[in-house]
mmCIF file of C-alpha atoms in Angstrom:
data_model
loop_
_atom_site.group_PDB
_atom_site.id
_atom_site.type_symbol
_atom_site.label_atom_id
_atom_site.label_comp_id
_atom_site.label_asym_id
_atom_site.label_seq_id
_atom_site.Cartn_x
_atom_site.Cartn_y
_atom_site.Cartn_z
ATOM 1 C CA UNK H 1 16.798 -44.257 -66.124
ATOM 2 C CA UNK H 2 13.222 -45.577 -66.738
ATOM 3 C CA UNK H 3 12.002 -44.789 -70.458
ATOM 4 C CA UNK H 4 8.465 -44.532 -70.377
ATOM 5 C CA UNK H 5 7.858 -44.570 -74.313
ATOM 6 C CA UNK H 6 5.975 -41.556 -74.280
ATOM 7 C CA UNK H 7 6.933 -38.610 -76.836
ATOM 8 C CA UNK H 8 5.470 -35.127 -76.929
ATOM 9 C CA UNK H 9 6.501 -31.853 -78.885
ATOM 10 C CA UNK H 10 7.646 -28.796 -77.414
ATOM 11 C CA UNK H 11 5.388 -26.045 -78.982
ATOM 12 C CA UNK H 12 6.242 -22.358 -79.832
ATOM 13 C CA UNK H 13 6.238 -20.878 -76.518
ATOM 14 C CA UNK H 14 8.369 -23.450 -75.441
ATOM 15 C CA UNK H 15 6.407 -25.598 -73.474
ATOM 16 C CA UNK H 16 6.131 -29.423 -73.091
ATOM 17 C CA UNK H 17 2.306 -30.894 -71.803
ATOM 18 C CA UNK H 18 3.194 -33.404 -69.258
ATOM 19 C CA UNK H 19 0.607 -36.408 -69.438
ATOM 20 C CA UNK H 20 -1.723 -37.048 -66.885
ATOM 21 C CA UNK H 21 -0.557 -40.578 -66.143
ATOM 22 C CA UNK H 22 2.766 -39.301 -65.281
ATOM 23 C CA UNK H 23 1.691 -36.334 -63.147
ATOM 24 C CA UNK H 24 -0.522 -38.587 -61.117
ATOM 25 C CA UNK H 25 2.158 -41.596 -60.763
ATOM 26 C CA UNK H 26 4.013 -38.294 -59.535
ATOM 27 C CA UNK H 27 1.426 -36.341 -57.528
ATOM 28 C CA UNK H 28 2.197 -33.609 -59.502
ATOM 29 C CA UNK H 29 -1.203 -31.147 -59.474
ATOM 30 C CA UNK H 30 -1.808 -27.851 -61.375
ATOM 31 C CA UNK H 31 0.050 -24.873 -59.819
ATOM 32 C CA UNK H 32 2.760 -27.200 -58.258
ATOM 33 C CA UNK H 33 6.487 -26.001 -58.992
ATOM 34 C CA UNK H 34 9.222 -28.078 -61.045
ATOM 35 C CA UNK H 35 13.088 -27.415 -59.852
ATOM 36 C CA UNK H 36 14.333 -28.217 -63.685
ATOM 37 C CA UNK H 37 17.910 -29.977 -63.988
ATOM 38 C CA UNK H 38 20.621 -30.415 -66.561
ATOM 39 C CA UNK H 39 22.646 -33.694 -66.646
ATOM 40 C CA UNK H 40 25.173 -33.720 -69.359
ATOM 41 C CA UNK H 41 22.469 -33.531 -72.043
ATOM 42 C CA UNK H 42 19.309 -34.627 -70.488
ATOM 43 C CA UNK H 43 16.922 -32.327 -68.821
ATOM 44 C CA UNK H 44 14.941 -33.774 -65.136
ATOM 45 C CA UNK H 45 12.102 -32.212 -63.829
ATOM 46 C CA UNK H 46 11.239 -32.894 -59.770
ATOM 47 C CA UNK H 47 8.312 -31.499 -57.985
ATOM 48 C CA UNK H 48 9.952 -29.111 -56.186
ATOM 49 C CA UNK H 49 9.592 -29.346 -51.762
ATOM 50 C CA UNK H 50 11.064 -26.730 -50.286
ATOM 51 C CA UNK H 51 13.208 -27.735 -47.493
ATOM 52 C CA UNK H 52 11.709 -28.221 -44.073
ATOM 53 C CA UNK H 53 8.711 -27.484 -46.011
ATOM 54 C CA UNK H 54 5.394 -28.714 -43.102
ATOM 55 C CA UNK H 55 3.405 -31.375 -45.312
ATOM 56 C CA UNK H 56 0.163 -29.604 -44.100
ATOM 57 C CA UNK H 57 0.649 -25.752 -44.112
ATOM 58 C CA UNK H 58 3.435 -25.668 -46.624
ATOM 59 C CA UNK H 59 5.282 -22.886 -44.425
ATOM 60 C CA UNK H 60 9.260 -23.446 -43.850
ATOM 61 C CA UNK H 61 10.807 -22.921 -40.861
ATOM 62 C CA UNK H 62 13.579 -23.694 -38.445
ATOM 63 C CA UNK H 63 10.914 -24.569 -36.057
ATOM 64 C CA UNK H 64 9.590 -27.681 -38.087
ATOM 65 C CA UNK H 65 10.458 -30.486 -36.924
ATOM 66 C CA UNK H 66 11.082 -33.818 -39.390
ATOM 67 C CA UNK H 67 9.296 -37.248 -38.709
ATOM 68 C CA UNK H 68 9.960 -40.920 -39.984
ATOM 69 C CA UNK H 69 9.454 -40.938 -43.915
ATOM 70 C CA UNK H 70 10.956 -37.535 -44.073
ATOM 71 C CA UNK H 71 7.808 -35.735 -43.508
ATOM 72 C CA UNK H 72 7.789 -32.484 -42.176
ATOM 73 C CA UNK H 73 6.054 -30.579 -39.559
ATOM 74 C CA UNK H 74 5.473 -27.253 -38.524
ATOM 75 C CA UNK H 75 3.736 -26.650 -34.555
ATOM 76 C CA UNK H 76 0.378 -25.482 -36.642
ATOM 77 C CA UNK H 77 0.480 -28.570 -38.735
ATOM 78 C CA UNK H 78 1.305 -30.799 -35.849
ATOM 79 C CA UNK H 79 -1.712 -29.232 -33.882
ATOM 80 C CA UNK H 80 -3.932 -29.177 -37.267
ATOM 81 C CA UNK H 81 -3.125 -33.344 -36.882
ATOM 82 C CA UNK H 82 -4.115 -33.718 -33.642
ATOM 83 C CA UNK H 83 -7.269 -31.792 -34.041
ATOM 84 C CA UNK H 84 -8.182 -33.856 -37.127
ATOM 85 C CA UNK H 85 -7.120 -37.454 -35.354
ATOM 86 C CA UNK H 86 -9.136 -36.258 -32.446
ATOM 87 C CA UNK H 87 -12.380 -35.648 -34.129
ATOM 88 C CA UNK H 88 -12.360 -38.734 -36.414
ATOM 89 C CA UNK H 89 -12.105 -40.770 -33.057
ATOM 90 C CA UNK H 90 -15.454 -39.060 -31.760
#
């Protein structure tokens, strides 16, 4: 595990700030969800992707389909691509 030498303070209610250099490196945005872990002692946060989750719409379904990179796709996302691809080559 990578220590990143930063320290912060869980407050009252429990919370920890996560710093902005981390959340970018991460793409972690506001209103994004966290699965939380436990690991013997330690505690891991991951940005949370639901499975089969489409990359543009964010809907899951058995109907997505998964491209190289593990990207996935749902038939509105694909055709949401192809409209975009096709209007930046006008």
């Amino acid at each position: 595990m990578k220590s990143t030498g930063m320290v912060r303070k869980v407050d009252e209610l429990g919370r920890v700030v996560i710093p902005i250099e981390l959340r970018r490196t991460l793409d972690i945005h506001e209103k994004d969800s966290l699965e939380i872990f436990i690991d013997g002692d330690q505690l891991i946060l991951q940005k949370y992707k639901a499975n089969k989750a489409c990359a543009v719409t964010g809907e899951v379904s058995d109907d997505n389909q998964e491209f190289e990179g593990g990207i996935w796709l749902s038939p509105k996302g694909i055709r949401i691509l192809a409209d975009d691809l096709d209007k930046a080559r006008v």
